[in-house]
PDB file of N, CA, C and O in Angstrom:
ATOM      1  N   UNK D1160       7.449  -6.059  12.777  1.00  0.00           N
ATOM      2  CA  UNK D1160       6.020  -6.285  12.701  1.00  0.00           C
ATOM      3  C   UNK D1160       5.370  -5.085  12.015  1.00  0.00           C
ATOM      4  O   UNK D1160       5.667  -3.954  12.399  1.00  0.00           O
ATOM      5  N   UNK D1161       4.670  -5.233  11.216  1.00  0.00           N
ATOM      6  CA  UNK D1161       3.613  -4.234  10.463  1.00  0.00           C
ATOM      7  C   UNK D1161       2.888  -3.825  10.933  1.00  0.00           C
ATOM      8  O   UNK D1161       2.557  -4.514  11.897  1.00  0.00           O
ATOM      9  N   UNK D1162       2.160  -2.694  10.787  1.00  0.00           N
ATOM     10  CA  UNK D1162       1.197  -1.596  11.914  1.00  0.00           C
ATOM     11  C   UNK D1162      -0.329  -2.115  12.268  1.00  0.00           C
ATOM     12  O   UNK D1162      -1.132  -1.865  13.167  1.00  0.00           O
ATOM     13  N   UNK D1163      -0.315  -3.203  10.779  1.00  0.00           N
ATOM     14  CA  UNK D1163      -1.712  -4.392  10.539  1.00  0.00           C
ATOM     15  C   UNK D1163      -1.363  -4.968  11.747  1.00  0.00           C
ATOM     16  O   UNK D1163      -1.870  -4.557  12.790  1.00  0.00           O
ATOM     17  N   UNK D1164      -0.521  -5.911  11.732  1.00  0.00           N
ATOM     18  CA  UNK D1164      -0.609  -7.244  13.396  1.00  0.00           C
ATOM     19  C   UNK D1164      -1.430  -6.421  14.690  1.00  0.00           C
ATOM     20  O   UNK D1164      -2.508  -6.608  15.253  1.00  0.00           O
ATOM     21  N   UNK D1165      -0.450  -5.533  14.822  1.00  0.00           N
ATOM     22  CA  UNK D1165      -1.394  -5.422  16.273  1.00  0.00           C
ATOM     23  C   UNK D1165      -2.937  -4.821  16.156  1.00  0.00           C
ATOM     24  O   UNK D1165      -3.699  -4.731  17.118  1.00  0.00           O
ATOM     25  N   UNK D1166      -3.168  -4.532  15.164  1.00  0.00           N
ATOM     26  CA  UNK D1166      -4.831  -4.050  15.069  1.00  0.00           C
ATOM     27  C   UNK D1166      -5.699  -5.566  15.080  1.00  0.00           C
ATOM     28  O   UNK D1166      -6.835  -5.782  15.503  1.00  0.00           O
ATOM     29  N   UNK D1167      -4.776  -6.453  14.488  1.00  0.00           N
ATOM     30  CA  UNK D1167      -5.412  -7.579  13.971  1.00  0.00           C
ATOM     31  C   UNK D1167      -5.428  -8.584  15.560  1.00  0.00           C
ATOM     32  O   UNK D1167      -6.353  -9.348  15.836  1.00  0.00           O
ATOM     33  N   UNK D1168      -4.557  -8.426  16.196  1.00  0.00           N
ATOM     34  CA  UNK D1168      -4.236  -8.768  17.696  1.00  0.00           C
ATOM     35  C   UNK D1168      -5.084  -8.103  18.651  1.00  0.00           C
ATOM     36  O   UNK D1168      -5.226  -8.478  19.816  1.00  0.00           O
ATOM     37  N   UNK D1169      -5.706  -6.996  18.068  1.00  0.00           N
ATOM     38  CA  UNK D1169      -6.526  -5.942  19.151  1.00  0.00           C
ATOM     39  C   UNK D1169      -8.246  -6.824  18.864  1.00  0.00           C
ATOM     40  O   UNK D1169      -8.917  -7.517  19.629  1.00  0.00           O
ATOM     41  N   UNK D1170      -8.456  -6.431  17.571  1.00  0.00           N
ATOM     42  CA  UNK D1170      -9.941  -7.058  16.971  1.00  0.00           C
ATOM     43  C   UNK D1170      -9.593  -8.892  17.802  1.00  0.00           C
ATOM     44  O   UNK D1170     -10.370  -9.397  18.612  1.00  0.00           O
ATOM     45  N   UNK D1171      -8.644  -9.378  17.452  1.00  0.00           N
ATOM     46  CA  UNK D1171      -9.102 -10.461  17.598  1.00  0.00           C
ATOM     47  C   UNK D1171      -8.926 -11.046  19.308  1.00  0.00           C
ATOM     48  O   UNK D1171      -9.519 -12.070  19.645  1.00  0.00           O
ATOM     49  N   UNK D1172      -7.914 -10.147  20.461  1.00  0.00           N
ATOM     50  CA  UNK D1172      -8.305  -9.971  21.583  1.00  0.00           C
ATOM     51  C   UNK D1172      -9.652  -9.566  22.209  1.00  0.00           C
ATOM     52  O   UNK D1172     -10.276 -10.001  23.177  1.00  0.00           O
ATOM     53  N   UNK D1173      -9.906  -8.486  21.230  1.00  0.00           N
ATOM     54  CA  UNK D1173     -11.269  -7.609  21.880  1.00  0.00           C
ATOM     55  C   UNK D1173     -12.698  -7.665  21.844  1.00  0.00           C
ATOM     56  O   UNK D1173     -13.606  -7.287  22.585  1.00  0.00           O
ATOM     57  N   UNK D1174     -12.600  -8.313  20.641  1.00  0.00           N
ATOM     58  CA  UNK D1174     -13.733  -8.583  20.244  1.00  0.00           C
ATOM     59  C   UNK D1174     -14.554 -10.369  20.178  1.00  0.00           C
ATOM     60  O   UNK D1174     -15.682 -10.776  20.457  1.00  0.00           O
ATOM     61  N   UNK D1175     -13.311 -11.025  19.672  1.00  0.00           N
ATOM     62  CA  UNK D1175     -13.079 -12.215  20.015  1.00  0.00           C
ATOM     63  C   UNK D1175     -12.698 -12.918  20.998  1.00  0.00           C
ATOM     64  O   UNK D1175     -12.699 -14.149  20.994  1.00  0.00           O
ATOM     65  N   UNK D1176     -12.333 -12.199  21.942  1.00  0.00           N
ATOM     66  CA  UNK D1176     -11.529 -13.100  23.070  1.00  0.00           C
ATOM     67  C   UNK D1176     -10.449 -14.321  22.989  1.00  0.00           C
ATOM     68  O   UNK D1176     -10.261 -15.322  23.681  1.00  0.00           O
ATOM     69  N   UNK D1177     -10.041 -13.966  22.225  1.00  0.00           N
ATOM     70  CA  UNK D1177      -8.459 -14.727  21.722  1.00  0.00           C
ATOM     71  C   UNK D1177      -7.576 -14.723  22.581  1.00  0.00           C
ATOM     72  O   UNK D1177      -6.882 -13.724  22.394  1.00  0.00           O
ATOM     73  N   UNK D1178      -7.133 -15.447  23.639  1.00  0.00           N
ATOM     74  CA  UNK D1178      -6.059 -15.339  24.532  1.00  0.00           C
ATOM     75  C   UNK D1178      -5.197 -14.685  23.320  1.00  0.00           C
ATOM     76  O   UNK D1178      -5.259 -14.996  22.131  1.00  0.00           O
ATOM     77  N   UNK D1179      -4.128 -13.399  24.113  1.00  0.00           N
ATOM     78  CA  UNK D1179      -3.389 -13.247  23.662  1.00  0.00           C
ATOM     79  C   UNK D1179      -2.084 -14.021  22.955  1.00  0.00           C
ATOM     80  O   UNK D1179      -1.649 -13.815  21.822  1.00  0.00           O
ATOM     81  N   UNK D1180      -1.638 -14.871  23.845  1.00  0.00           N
ATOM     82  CA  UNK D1180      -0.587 -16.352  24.066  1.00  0.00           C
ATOM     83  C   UNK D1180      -0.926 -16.633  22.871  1.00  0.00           C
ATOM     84  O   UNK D1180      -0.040 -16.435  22.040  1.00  0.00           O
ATOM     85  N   UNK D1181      -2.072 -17.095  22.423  1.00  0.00           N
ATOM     86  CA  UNK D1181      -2.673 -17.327  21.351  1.00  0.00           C
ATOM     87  C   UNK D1181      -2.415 -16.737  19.816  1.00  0.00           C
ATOM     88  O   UNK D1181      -2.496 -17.486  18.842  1.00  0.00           O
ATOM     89  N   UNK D1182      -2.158 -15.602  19.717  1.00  0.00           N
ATOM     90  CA  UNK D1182      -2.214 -14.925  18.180  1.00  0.00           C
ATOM     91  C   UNK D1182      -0.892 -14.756  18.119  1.00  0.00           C
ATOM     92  O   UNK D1182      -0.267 -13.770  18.511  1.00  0.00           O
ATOM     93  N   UNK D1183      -0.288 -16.149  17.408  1.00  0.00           N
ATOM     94  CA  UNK D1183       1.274 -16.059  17.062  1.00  0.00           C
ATOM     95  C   UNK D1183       0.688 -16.339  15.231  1.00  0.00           C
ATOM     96  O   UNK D1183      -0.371 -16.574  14.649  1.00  0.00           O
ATOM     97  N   UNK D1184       2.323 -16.105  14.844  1.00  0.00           N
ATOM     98  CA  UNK D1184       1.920 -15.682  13.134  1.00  0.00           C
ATOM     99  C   UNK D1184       1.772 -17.209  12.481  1.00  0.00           C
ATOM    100  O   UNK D1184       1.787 -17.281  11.253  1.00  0.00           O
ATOM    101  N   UNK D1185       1.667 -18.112  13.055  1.00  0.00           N
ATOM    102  CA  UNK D1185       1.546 -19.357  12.652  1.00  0.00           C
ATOM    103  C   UNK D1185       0.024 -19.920  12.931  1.00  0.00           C
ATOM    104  O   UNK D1185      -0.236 -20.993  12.388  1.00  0.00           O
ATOM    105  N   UNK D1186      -0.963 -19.332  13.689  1.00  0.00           N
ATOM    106  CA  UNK D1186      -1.721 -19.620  13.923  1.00  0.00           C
ATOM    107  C   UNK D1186      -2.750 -19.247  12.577  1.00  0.00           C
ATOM    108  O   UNK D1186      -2.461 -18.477  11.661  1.00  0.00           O
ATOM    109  N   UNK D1187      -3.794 -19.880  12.707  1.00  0.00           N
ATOM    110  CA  UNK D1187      -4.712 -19.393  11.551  1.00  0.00           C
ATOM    111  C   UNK D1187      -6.216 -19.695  12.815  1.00  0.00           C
ATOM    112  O   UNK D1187      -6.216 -20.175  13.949  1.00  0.00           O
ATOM    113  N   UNK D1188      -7.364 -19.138  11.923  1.00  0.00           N
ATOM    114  CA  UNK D1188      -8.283 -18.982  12.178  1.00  0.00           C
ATOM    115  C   UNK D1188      -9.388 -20.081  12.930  1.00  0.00           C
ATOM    116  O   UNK D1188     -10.338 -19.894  13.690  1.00  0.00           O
ATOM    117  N   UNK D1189      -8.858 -21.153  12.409  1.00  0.00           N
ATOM    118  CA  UNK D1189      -9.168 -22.998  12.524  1.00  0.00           C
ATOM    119  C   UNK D1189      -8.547 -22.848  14.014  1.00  0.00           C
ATOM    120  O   UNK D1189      -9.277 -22.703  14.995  1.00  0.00           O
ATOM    121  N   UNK D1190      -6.797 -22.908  14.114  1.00  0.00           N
ATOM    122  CA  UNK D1190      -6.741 -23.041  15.388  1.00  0.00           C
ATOM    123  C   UNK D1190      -6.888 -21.998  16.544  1.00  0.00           C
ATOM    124  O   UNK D1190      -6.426 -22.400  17.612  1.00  0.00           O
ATOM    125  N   UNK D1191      -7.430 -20.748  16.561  1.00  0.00           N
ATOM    126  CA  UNK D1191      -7.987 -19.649  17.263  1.00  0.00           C
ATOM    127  C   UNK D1191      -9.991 -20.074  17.495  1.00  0.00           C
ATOM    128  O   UNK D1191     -10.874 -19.376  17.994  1.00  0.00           O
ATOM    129  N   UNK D1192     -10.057 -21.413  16.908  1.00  0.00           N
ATOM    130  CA  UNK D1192     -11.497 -22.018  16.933  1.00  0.00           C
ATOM    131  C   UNK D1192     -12.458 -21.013  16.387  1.00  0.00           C
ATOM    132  O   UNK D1192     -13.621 -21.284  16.684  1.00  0.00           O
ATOM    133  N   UNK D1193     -12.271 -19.670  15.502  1.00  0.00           N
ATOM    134  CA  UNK D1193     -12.868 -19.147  14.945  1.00  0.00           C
ATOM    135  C   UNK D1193     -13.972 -19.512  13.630  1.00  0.00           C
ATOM    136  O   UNK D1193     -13.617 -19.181  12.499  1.00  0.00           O
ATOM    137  N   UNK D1194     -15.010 -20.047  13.779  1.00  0.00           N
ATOM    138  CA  UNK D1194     -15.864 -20.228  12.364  1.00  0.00           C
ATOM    139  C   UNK D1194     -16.274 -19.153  11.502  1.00  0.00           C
ATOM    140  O   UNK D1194     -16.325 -17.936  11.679  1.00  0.00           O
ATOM    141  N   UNK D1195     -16.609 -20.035  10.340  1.00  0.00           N
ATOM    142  CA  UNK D1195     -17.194 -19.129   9.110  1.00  0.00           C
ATOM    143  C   UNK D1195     -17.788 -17.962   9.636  1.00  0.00           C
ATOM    144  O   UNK D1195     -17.459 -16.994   8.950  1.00  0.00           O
ATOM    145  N   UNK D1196     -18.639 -17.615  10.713  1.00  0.00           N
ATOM    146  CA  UNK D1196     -19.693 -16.613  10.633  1.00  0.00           C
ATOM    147  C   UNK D1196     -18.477 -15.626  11.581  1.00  0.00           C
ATOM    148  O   UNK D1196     -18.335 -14.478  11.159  1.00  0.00           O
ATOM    149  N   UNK D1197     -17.607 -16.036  12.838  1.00  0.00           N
ATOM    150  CA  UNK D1197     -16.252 -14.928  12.720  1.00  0.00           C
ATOM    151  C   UNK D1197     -15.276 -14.634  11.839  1.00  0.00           C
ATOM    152  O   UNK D1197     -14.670 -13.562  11.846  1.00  0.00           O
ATOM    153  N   UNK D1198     -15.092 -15.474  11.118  1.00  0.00           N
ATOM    154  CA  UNK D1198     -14.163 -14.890  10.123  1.00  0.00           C
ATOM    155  C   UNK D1198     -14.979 -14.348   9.009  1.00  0.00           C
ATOM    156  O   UNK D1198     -14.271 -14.295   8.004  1.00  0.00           O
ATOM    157  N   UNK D1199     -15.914 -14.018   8.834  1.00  0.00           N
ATOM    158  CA  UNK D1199     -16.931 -13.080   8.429  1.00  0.00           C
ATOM    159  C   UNK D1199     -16.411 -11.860   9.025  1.00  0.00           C
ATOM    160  O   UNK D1199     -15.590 -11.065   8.567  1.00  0.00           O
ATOM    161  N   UNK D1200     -17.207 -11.859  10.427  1.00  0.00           N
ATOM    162  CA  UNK D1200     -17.289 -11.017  11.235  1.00  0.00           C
ATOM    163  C   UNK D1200     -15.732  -9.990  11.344  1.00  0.00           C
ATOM    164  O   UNK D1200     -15.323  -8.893  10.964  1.00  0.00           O
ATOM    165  N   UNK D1201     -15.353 -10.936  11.961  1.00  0.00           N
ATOM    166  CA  UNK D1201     -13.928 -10.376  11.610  1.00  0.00           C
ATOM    167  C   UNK D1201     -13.036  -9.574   9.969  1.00  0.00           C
ATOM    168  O   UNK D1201     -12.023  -8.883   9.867  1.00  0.00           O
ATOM    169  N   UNK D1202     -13.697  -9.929   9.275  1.00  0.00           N
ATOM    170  CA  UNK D1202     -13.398  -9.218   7.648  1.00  0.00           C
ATOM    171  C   UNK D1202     -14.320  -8.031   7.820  1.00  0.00           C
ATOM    172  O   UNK D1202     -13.774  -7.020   7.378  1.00  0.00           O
ATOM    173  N   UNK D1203     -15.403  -7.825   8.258  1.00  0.00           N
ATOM    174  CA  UNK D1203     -16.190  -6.665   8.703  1.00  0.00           C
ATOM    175  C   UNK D1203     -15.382  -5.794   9.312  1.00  0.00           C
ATOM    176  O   UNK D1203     -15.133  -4.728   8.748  1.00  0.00           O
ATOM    177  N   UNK D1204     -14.822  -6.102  10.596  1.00  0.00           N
ATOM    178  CA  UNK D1204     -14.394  -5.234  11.708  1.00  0.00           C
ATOM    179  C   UNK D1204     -13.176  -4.744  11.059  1.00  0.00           C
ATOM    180  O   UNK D1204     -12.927  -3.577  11.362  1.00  0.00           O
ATOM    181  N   UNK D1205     -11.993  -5.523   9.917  1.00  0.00           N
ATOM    182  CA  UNK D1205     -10.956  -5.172   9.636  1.00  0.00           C
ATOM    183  C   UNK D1205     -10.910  -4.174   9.102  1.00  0.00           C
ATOM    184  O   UNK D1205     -10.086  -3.287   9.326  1.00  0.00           O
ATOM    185  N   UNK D1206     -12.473  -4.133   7.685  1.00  0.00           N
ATOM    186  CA  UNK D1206     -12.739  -3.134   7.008  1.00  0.00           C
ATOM    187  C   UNK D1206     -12.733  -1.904   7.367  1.00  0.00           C
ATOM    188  O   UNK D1206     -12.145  -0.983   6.800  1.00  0.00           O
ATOM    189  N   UNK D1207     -13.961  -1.816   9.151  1.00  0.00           N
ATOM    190  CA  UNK D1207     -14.054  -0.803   9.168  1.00  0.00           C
ATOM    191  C   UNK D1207     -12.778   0.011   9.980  1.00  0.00           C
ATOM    192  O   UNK D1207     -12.589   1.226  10.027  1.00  0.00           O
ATOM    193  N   UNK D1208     -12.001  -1.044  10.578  1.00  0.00           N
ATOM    194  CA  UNK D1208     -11.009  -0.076  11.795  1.00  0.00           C
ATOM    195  C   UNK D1208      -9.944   0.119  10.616  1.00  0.00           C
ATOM    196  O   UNK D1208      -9.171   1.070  10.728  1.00  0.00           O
ATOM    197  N   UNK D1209      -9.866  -0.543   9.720  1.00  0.00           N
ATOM    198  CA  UNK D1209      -8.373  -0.137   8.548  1.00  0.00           C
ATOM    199  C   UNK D1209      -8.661   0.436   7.602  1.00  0.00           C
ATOM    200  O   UNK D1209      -7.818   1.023   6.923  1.00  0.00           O
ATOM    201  N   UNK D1210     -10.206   0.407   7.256  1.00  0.00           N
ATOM    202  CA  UNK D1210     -10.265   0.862   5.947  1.00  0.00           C
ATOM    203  C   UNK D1210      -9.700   0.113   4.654  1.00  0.00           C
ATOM    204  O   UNK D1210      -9.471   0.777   3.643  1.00  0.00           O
ATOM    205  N   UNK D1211      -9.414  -1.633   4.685  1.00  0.00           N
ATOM    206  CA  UNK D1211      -8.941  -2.342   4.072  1.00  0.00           C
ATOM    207  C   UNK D1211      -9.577  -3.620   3.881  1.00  0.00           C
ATOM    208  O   UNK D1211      -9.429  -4.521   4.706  1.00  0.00           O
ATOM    209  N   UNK D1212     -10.433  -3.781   2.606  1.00  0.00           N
ATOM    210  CA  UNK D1212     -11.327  -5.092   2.341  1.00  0.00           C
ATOM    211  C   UNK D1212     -10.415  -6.173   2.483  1.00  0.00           C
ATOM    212  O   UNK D1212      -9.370  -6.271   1.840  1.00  0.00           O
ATOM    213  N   UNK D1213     -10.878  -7.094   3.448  1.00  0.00           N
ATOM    214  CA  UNK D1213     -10.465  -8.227   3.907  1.00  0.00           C
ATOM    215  C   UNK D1213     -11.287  -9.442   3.126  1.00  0.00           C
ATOM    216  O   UNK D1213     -12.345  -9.799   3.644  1.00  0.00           O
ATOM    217  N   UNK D1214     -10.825 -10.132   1.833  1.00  0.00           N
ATOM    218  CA  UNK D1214     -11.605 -10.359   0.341  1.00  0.00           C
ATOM    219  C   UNK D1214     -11.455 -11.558   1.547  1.00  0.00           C
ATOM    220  O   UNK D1214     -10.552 -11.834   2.338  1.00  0.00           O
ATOM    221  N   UNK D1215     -12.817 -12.129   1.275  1.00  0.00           N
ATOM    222  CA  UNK D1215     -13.329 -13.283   1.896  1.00  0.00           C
ATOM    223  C   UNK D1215     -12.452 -14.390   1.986  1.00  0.00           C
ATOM    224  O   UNK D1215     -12.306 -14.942   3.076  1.00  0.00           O
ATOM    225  N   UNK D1216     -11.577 -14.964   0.525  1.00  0.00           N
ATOM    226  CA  UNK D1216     -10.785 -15.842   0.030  1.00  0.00           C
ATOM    227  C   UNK D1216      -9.566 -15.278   0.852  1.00  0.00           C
ATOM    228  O   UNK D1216      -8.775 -16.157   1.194  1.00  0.00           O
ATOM    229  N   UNK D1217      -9.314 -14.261   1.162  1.00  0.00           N
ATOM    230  CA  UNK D1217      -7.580 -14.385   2.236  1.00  0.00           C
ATOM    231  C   UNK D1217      -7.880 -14.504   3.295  1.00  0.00           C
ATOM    232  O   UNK D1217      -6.828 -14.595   3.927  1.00  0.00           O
ATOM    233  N   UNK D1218      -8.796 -14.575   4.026  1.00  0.00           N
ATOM    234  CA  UNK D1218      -8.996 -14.571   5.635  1.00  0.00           C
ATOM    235  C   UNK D1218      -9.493 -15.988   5.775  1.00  0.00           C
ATOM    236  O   UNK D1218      -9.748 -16.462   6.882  1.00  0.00           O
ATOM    237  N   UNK D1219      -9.682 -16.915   4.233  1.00  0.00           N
ATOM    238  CA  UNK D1219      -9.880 -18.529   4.809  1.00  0.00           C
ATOM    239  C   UNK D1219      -9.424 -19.155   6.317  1.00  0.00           C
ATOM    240  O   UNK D1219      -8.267 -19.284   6.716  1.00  0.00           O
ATOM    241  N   UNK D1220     -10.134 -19.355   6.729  1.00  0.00           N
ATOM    242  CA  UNK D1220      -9.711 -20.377   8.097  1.00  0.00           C
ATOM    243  C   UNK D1220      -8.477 -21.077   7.994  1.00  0.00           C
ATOM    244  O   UNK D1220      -7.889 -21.417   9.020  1.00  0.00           O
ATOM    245  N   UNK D1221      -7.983 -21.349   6.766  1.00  0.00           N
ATOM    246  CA  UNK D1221      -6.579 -22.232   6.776  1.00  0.00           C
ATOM    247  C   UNK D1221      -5.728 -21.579   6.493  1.00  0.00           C
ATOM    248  O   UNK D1221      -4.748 -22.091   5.953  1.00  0.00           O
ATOM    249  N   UNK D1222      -5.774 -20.235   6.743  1.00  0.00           N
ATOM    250  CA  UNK D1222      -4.717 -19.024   6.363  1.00  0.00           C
ATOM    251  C   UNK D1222      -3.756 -19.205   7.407  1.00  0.00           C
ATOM    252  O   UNK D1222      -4.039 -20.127   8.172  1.00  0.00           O
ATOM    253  N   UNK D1223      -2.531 -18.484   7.694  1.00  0.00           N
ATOM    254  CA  UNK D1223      -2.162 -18.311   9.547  1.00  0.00           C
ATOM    255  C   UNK D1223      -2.168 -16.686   9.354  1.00  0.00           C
ATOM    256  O   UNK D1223      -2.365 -15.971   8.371  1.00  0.00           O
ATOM    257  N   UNK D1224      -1.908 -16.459  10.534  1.00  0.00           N
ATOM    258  CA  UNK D1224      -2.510 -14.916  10.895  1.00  0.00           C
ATOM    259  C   UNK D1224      -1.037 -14.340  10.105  1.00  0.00           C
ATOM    260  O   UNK D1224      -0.837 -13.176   9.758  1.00  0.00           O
ATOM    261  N   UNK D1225      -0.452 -15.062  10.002  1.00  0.00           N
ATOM    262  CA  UNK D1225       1.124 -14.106   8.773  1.00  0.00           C
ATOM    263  C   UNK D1225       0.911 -13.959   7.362  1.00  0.00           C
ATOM    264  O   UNK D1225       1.288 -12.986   6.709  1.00  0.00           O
ATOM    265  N   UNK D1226       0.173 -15.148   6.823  1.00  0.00           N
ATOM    266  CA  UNK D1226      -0.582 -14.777   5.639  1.00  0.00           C
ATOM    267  C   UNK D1226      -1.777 -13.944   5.310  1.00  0.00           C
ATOM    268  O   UNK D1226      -2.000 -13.437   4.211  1.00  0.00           O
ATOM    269  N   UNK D1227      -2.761 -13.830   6.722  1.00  0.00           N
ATOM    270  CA  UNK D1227      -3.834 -12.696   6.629  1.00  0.00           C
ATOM    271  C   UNK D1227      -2.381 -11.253   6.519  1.00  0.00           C
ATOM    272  O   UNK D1227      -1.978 -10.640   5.531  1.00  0.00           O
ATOM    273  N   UNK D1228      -2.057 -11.185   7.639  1.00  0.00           N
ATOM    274  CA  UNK D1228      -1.063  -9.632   7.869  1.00  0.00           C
ATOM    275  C   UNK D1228      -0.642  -9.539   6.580  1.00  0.00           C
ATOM    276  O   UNK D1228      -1.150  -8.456   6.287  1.00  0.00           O
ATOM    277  N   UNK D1229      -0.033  -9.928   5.530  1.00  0.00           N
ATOM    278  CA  UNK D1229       0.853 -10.238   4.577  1.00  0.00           C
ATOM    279  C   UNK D1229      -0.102  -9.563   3.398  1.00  0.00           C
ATOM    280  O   UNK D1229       0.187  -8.618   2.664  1.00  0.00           O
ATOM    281  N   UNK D1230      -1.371 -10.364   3.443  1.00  0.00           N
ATOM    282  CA  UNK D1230      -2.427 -10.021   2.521  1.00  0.00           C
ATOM    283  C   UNK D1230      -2.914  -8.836   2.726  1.00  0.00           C
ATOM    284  O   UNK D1230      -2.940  -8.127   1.720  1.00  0.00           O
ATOM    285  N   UNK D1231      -3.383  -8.294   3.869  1.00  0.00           N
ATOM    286  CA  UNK D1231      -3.758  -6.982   4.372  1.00  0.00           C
ATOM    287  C   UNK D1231      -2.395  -5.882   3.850  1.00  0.00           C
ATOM    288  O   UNK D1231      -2.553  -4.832   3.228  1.00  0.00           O
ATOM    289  N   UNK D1232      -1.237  -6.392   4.243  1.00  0.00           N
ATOM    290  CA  UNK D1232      -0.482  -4.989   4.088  1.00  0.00           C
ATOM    291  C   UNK D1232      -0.210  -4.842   3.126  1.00  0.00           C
ATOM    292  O   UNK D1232       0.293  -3.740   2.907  1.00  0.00           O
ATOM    293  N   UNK D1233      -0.377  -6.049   1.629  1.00  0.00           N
ATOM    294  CA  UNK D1233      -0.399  -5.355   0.179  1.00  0.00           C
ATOM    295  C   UNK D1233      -1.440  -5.202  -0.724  1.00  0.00           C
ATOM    296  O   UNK D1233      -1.461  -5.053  -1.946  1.00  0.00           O
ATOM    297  N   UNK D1234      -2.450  -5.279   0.276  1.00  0.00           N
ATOM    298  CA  UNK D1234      -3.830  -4.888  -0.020  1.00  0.00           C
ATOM    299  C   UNK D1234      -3.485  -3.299   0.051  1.00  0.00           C
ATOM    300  O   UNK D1234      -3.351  -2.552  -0.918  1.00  0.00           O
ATOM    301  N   UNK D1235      -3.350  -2.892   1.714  1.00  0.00           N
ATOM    302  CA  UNK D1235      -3.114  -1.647   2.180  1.00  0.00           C
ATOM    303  C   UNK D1235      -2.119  -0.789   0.616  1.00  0.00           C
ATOM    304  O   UNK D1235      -2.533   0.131  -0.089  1.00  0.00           O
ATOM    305  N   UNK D1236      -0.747  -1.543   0.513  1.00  0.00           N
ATOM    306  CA  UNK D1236       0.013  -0.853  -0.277  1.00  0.00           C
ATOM    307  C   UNK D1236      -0.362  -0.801  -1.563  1.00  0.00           C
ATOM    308  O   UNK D1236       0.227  -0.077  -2.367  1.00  0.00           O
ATOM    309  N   UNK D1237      -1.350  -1.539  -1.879  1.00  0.00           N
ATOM    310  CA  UNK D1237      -1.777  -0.887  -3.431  1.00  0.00           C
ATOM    311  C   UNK D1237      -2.965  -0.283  -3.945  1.00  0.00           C
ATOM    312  O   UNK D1237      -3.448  -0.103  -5.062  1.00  0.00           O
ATOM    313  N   UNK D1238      -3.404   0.074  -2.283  1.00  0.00           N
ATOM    314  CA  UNK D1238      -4.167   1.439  -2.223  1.00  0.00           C
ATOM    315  C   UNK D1238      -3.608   2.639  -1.984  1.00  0.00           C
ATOM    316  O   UNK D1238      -4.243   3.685  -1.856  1.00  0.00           O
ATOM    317  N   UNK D1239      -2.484   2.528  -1.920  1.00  0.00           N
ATOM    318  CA  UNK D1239      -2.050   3.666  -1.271  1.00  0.00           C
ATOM    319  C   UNK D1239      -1.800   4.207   0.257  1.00  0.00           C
ATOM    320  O   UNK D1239      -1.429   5.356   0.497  1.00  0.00           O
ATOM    321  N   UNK D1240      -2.062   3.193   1.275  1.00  0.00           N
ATOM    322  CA  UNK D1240      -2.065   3.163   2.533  1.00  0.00           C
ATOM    323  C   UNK D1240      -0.303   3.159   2.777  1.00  0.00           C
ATOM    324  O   UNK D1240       0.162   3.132   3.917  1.00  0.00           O
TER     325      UNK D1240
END
């Protein structure tokens, strides 16, 4: 697992209240019942705890949380993170 998942497991426990049980890498945003204005929200919070723009178009609701992680960590790697 990449150092992204569990931040992304923390925001979306902590802030969201995501049963944990819940944030497996198959899941996406649709079935965590998250809407447009959290997965907003949530591209906000990623920004600021990672320091990694979460581009509106990868955090689509029909993503699963392995394709957000996936997107984030070669976001991360071609900044230099």
């Amino acid at each position: 697992m990449t150092p992204i998942h569990p931040k992304i497991a923390e925001v979306l426990t902590g802030t969201f209240k995501v049963p944990a049980a819940e944030i497996v890498p198959e899941a996406t945003m649709d079935s965590l019942e998250m809407d447009s204005l959290a997965v907003a929200e949530f591209a906000v919070i990623i920004k600021e705890t990672l320091g990694v723009v979460a581009d509106s178009e990868a955090v689509l609701k029909g993503a699963s949380l392995a394709e957000i992680t996936a997107y984030l960590d070669q976001t991360a790697e071609d900044d230099g993170r």
